[in-house]
N, CA and C of each residue as an Amber inpcrd file, in Angstrom:
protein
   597
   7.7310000  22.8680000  17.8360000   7.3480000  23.4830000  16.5740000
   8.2330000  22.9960000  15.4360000   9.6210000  23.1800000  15.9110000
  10.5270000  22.6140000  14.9410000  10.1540000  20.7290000  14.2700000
  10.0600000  20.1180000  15.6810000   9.8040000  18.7290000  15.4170000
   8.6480000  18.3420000  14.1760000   7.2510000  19.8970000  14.9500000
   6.4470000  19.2330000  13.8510000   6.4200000  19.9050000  12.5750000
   6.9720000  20.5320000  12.3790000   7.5690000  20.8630000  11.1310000
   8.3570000  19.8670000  10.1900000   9.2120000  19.4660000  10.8300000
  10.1050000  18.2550000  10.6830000   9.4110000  17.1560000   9.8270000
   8.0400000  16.7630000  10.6780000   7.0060000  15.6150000  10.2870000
   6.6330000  16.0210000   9.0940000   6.0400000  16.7880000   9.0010000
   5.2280000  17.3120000   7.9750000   5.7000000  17.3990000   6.7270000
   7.3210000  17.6750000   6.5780000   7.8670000  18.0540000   5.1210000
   8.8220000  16.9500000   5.0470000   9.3820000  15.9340000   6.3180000
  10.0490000  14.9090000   6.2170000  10.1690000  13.7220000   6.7900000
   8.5790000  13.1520000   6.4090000   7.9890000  12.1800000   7.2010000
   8.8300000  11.1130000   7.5400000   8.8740000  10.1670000   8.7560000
   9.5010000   8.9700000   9.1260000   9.1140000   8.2970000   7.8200000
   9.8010000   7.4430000   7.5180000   9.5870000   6.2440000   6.7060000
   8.6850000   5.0540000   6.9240000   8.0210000   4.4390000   6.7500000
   7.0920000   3.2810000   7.0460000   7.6100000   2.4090000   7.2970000
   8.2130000   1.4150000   8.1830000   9.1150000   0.3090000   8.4940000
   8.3140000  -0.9970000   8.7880000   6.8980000  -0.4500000   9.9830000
   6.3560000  -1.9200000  10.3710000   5.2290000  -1.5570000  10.3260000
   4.3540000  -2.8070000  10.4710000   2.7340000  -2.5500000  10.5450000
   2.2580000  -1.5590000  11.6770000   2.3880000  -1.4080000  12.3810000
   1.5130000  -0.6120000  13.1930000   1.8910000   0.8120000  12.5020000
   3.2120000   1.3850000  11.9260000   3.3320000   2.6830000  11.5990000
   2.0410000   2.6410000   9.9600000   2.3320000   1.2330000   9.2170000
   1.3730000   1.3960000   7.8610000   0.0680000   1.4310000   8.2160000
  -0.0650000   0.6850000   9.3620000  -1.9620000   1.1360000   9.7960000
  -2.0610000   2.4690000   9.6910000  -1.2130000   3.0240000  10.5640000
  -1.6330000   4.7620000  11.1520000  -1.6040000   5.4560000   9.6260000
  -0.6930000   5.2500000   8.8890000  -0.7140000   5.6110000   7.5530000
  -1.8740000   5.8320000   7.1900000  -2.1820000   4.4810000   6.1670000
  -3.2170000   4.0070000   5.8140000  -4.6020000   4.5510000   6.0510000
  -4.6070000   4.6520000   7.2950000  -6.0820000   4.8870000   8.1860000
  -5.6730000   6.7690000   8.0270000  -5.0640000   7.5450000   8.4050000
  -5.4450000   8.7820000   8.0430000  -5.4680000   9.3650000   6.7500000
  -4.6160000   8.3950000   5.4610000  -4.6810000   8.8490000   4.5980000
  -6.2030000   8.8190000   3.9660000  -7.0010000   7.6440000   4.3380000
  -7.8390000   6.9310000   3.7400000  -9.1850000   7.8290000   4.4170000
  -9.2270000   8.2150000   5.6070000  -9.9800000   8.9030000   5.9030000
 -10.0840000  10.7610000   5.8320000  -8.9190000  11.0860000   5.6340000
  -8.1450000  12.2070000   5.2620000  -9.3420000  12.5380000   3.3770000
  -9.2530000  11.2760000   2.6490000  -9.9050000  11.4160000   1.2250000
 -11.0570000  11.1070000   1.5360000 -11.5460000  10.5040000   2.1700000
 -13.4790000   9.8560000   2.2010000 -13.8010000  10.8770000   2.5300000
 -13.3750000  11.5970000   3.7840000 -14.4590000  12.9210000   4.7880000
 -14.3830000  14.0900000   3.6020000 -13.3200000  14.3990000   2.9390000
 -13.3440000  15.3180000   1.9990000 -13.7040000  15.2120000   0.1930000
 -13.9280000  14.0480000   0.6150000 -14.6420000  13.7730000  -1.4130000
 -16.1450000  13.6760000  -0.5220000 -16.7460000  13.1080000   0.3370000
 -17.9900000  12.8410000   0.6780000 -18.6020000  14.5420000   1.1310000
 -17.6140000  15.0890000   1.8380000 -18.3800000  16.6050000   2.4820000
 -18.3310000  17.6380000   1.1890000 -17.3450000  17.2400000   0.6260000
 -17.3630000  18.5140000  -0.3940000 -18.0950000  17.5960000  -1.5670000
 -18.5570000  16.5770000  -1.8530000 -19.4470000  16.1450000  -2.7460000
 -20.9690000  16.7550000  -2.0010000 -21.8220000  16.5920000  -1.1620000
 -22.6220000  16.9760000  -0.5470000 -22.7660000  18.8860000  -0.5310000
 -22.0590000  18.7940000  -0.5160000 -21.9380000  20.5730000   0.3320000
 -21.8010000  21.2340000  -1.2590000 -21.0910000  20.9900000  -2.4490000
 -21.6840000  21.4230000  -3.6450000 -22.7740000  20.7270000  -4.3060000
 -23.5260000  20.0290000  -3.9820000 -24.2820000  19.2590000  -4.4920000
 -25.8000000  19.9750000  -3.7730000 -25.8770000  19.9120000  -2.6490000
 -26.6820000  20.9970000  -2.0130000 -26.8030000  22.3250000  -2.3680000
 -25.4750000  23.2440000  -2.6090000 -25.4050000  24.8680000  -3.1220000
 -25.4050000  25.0690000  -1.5520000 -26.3370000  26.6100000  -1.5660000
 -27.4000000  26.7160000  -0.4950000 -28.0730000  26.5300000   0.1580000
 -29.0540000  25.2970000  -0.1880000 -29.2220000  24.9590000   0.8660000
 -28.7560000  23.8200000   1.8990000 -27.3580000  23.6910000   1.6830000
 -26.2530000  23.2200000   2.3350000 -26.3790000  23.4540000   3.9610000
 -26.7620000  25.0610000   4.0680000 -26.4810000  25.1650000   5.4190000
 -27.7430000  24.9980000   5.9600000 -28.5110000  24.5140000   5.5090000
 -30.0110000  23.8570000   6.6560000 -29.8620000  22.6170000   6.7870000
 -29.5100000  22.0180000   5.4930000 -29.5770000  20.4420000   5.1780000
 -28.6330000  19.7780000   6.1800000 -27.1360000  20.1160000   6.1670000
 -26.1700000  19.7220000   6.5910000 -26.8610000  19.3930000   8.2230000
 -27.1100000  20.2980000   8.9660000 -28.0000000  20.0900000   9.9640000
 -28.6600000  19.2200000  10.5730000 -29.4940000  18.9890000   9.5500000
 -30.5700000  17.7440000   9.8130000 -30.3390000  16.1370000  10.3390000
 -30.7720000  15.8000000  11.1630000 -30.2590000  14.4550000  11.7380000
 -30.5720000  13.1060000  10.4320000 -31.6340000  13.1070000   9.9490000
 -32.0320000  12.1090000   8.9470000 -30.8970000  12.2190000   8.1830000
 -30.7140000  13.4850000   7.1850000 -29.3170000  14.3650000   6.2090000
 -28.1680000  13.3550000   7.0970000 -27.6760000  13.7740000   8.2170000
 -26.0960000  13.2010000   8.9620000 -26.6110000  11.4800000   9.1800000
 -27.4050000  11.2670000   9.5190000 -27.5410000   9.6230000   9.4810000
 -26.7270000   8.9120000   8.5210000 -27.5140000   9.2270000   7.0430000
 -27.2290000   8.6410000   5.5310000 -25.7280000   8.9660000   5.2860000
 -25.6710000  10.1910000   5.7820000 -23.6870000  11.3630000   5.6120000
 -22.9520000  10.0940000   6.2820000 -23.3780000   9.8180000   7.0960000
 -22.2590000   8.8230000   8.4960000 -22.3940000   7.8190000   7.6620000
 -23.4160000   6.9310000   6.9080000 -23.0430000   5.6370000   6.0850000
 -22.0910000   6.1760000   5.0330000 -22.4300000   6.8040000   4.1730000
 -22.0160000   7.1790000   3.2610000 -19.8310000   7.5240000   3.3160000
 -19.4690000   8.1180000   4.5600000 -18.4320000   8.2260000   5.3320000
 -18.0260000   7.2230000   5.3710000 -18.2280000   5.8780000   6.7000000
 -17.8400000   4.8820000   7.2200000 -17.6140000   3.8660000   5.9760000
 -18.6130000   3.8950000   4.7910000 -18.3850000   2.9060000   3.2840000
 -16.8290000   3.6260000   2.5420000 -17.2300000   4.7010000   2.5950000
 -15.9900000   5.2290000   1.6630000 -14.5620000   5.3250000   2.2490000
 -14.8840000   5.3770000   4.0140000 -13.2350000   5.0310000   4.1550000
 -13.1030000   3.8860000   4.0010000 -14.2230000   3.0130000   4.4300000
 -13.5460000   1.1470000   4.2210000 -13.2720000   1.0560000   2.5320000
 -13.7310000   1.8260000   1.6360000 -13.7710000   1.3570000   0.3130000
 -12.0220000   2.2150000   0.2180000 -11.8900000   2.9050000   0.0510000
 -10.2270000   3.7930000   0.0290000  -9.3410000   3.1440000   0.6840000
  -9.6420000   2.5490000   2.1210000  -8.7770000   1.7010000   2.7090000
  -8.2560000   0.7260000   2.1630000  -9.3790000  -0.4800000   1.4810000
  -8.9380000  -1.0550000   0.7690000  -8.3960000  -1.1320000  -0.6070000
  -8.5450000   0.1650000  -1.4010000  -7.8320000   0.3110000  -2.2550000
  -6.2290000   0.5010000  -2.0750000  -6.2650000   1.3040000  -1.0670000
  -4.7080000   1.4040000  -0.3780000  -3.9370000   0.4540000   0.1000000
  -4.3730000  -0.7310000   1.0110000  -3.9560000  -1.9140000   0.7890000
  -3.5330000  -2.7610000  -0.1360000  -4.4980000  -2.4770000  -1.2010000
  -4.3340000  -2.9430000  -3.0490000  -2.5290000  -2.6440000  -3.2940000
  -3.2160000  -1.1020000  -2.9340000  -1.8380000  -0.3410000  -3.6460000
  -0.1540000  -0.8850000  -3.0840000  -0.5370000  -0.9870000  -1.5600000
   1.0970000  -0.6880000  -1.2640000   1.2130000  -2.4490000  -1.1440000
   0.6850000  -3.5440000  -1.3250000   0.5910000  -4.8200000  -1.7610000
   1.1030000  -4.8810000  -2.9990000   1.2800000  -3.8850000  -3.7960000
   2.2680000  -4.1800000  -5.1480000   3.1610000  -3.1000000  -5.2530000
   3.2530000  -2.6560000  -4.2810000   4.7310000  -2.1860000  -4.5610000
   5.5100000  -3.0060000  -3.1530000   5.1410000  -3.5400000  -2.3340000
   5.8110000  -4.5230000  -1.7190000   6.2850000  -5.3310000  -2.4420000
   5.6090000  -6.0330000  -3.6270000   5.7780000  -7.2310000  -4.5870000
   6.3350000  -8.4320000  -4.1390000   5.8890000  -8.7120000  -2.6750000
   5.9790000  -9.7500000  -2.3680000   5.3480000 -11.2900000  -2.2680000
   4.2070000 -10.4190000  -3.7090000   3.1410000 -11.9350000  -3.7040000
   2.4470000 -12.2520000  -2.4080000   1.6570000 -13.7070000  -2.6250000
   0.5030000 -13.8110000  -1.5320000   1.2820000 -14.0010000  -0.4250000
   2.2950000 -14.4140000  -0.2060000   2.8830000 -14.5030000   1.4280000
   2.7870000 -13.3810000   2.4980000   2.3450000 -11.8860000   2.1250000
   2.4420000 -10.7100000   2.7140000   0.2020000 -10.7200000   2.4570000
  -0.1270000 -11.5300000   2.0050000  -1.9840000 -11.8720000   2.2720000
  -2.1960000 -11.0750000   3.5450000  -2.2430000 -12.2680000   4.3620000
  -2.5950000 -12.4270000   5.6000000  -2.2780000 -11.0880000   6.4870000
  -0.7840000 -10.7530000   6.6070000  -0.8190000  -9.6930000   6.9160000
  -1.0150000  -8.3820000   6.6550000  -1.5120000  -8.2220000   5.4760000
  -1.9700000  -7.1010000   4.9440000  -3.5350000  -6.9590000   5.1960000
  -4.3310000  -8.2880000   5.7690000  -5.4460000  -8.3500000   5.5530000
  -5.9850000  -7.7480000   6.9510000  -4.7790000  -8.2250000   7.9840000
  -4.8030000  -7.7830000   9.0680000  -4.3860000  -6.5760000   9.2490000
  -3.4640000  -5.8960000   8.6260000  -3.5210000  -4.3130000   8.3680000
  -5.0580000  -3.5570000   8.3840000  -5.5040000  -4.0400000   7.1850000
  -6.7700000  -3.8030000   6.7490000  -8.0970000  -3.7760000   7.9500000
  -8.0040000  -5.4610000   8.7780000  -8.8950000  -5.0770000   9.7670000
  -8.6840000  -4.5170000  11.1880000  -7.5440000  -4.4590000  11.1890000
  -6.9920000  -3.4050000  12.1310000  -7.4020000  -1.8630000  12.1860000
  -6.9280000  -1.8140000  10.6830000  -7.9160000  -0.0390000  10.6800000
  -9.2440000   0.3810000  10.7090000  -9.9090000  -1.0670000   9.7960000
 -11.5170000  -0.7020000  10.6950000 -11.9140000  -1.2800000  12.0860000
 -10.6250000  -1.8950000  12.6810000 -11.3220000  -2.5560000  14.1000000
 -10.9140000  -1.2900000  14.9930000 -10.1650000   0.0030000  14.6010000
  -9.7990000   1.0450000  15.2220000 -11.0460000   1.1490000  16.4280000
 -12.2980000   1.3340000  15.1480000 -13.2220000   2.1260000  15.8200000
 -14.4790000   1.2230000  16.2130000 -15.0050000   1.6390000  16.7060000
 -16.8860000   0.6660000  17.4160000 -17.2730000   0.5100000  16.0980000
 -18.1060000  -0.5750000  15.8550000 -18.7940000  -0.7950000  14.6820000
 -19.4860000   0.1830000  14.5570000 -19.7510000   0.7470000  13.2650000
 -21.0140000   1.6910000  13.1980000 -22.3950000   1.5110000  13.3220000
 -23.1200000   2.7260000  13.4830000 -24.5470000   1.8100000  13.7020000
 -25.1760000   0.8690000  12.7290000 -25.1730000   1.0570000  11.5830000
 -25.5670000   0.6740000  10.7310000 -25.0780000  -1.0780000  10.0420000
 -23.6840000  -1.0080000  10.8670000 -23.1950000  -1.7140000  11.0070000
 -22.3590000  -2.9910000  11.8070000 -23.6060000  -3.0110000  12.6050000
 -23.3420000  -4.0280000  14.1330000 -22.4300000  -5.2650000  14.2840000
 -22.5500000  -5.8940000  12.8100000 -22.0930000  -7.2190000  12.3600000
 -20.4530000  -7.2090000  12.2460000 -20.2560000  -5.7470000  12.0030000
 -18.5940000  -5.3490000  11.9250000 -18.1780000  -5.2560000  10.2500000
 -17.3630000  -5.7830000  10.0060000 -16.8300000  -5.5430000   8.2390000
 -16.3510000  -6.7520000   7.8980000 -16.5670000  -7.6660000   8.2530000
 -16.5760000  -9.1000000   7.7040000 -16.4240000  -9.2360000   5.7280000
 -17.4720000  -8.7740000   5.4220000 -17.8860000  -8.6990000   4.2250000
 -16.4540000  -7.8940000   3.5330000 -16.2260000  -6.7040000   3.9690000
 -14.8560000  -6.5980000   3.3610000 -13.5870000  -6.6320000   3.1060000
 -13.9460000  -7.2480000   4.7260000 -12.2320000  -8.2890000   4.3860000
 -12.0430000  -9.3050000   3.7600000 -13.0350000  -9.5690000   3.2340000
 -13.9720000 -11.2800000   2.4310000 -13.3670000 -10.5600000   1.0010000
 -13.8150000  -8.9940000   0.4750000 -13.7380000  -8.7040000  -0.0830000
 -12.2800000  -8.6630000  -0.7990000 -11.4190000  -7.9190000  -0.1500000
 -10.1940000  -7.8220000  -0.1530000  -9.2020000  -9.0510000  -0.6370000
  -9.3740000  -9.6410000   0.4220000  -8.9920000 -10.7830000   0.2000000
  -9.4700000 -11.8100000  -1.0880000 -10.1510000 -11.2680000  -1.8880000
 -10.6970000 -12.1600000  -3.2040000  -9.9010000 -11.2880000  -3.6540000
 -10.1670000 -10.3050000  -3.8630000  -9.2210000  -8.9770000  -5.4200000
  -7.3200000  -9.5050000  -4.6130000  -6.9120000  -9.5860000  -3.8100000
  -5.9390000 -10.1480000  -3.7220000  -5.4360000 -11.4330000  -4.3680000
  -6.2780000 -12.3790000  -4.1830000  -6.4050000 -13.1830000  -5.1450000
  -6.5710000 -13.7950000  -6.6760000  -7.2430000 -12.5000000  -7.1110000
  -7.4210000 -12.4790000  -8.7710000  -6.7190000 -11.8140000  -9.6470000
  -5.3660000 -11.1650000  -8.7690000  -4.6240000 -10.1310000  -9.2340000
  -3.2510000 -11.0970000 -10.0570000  -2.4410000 -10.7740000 -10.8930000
  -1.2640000 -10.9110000 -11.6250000  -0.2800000 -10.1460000 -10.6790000
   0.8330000 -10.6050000 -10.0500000   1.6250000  -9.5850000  -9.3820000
   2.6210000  -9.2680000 -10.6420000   2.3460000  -9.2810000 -11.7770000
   3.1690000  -8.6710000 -13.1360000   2.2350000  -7.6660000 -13.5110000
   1.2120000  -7.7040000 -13.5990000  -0.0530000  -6.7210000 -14.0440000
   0.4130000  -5.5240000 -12.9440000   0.4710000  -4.0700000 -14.3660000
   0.2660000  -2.7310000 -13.6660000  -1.0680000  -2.6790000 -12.4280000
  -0.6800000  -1.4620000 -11.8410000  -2.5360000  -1.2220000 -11.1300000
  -3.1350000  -0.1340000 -12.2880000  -4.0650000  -0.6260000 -12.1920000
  -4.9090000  -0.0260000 -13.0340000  -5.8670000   1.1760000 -12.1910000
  -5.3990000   2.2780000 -11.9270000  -5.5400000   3.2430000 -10.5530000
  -6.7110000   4.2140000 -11.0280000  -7.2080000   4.2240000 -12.3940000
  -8.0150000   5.0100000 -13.0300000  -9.0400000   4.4530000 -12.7710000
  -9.5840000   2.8250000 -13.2550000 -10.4890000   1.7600000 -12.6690000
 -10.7710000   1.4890000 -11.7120000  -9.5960000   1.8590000 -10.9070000
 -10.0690000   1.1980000  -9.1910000 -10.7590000   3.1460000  -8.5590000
 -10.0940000   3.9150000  -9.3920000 -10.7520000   4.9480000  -8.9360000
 -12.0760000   5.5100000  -8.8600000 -12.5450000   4.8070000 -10.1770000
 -13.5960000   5.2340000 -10.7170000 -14.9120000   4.1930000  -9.9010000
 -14.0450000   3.2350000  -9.4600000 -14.9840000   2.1620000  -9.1010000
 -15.7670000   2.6970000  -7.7500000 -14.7760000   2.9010000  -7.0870000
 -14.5740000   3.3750000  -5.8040000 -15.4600000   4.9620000  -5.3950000
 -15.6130000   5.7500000  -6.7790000 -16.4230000   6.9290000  -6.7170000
 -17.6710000   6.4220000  -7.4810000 -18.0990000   5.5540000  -8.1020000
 -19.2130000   5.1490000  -8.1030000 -19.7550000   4.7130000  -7.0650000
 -19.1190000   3.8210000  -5.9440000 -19.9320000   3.3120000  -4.6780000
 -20.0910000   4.5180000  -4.0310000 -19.3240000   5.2060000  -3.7610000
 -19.2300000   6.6720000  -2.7010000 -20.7690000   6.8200000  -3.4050000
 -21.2680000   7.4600000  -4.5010000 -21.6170000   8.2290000  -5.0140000
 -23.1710000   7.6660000  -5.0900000 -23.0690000   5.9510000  -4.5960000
 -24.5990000   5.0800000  -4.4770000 -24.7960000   5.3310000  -3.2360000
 -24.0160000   5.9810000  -1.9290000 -24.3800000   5.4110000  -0.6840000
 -24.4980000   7.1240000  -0.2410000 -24.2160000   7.9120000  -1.6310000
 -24.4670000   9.6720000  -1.0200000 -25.7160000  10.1770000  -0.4380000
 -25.8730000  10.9300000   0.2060000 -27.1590000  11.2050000   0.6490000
 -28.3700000  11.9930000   0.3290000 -27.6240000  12.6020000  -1.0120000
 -27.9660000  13.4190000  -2.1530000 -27.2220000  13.5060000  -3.3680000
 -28.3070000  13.6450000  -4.3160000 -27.9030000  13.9230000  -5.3410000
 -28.5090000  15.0820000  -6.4310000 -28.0490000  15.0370000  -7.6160000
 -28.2510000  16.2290000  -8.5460000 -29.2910000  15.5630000  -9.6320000
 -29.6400000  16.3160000 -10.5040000 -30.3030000  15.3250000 -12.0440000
 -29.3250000  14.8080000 -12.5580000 -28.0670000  15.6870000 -12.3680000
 -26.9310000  15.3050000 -13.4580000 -26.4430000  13.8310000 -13.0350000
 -26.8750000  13.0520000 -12.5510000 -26.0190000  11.3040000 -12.0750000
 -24.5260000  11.2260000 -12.6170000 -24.0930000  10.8760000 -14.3720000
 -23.4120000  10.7490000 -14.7740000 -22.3550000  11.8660000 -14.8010000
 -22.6300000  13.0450000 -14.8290000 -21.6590000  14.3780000 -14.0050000
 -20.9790000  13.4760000 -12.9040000 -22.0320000  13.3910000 -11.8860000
 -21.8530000  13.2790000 -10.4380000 -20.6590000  11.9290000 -10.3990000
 -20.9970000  11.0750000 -10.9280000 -20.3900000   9.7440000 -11.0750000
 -18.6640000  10.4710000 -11.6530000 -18.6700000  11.0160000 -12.2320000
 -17.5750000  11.2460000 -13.4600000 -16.8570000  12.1970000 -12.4620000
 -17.5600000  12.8080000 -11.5700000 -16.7780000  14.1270000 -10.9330000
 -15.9550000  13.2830000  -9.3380000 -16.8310000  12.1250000  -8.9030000
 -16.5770000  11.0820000  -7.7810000 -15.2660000  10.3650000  -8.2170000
 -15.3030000  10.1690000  -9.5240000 -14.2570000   8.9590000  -9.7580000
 -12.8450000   9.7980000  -9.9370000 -12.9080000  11.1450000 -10.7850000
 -11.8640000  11.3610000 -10.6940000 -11.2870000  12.0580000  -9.6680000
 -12.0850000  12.3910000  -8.6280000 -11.1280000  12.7710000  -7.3230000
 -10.7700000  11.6130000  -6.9940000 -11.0670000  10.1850000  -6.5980000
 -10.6510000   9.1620000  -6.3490000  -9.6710000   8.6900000  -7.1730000
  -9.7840000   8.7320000  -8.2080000  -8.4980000   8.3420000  -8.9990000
  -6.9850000   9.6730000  -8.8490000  -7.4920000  10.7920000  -8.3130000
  -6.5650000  11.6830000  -8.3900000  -6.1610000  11.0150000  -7.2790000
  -6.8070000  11.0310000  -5.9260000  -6.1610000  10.5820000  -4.6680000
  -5.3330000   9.6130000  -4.6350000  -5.7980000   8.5690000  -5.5970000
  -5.0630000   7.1950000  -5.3150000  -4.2010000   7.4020000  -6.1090000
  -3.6340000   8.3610000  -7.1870000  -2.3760000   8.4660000  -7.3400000
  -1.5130000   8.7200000  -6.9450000  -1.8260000  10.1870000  -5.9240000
  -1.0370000  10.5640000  -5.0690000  -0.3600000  10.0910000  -4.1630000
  -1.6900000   9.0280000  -3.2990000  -0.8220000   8.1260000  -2.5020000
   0.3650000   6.8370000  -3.2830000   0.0960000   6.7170000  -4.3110000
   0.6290000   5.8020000  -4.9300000   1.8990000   6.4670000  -5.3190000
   1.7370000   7.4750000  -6.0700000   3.1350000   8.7600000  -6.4850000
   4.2130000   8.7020000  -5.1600000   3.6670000   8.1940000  -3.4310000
   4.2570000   9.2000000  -2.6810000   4.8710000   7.6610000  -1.9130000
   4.2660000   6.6740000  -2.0500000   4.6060000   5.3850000  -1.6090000
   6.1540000   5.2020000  -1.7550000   7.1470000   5.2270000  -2.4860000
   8.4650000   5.0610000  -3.0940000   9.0400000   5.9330000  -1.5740000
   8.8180000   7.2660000  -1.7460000   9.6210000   8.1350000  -0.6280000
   9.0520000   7.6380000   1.2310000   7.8250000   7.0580000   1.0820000
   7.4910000   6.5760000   2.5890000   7.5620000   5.3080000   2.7550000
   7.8340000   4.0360000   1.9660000   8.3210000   2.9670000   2.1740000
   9.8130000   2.3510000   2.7130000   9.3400000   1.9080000   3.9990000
  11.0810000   1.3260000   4.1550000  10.9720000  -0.4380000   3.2960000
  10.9330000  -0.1690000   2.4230000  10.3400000  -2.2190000   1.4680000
  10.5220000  -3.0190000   2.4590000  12.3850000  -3.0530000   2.5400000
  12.7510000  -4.2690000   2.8460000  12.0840000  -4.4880000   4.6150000
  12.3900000  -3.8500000   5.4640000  12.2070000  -3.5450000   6.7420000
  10.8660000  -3.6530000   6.7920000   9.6640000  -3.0680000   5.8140000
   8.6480000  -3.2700000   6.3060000   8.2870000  -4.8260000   5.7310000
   8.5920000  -5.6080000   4.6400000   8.1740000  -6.6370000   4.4930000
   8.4850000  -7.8110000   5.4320000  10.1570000  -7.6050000   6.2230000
  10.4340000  -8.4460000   7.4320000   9.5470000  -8.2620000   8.3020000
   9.1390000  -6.9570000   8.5210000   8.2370000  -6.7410000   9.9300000
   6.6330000  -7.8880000   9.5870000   6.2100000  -6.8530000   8.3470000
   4.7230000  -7.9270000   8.1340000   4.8280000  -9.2690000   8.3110000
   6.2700000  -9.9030000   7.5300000   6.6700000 -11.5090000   7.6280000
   6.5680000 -12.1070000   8.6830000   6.6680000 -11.2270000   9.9980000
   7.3740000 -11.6080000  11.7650000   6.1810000 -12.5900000  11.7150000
   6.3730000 -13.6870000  12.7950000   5.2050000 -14.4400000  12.9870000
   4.5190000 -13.6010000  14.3830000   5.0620000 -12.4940000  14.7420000
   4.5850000 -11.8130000  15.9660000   3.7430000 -10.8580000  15.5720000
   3.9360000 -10.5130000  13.6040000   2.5300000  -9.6540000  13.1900000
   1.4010000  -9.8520000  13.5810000
């Protein structure tokens, strides 16, 4: 009890890749399941509790899920890629961070081919970035609750509400993790580890 107490208010520090996957991957899914269920579940009202139910309803819910953690994931990668500030030499292994956390799980159904496409992805915005340029965490937020918000399984009349209400929980999230990066980074230790040629 004590121990996990311990965790909770005075987390280990992040040192090597396998601890930033585990990171990464619960933080990232920790925000998708709860901007996607509680986007749905007020967006419904009432009839929330029939809808939620429905297998067609959870089909579209499960895309809508599986896009938004890969889309958060990779924003989070974005993120702790500049406060490493080690430029493109930490690429590769960050990219492999990245498909590590979606190779966690079985491809989804919807998605047989695997996530090719967004590690393709990643790896370009890695590329087009200034490692002098701030992150721009409001933009990447907003971006990021617009896709959530194309792949939802419902929606309202209000669109532009809906859009505006998506982005800024996403932009709130990705501050937080960004706010909290400084106290869970070991820099130096984790950039030797990513560097290892045994990453």
């Amino acid at each position: 009890m004590l121990q996990q107490l311990k965790d909770r208010f005075f987390p280990s520090r992040i040192a090597t890749q396998p601890a930033l996957r585990r990171f990464i991957s619960g933080e990232a899914s920790y925000l998708a399941q709860r901007a996607t269920y509680e986007f749905s579940r007020n967006t419904l009202a009432w009839h929330g509790q029939h809808i939620l139910g429905e297998k067609g309803f959870n089909q579209v819910f499960a895309i809508c899920r599986w896009e938004s953690f890969a889309a958060i994931a990779a924003d989070m990668v974005f993120i702790v890629r500049a406060h490493l500030a080690a430029g493109q030499s930490l690429d590769p292994p960050l990219i492999k961070v990245y498909a590590d956390i979606l190779g966690e799980y079985p491809n989804p159904v919807h998605r047989p081919e695997g996530w090719g496409d967004c590690l393709a992805a990643l790896l370009a915005r890695f590329g087009g970035i200034s490692d002098e340029r701030p992150l721009d965490l409001k933009a990447m937020g907003y971006k990021t609750g617009a896709m959530i918000h194309s792949k939802a399984p419902v929606h309202s009349k209000n669109l532009n509400e809906e859009r505006a209400v998506l982005g800024a929980a996403m932009t709130f999230g990705l501050i937080s993790f960004n706010d909290r990066l400084p106290r869970r980074l070991e820099t130096a230790a984790l950039v030797q580890d990513l560097s290892s040629p045994a990453t």
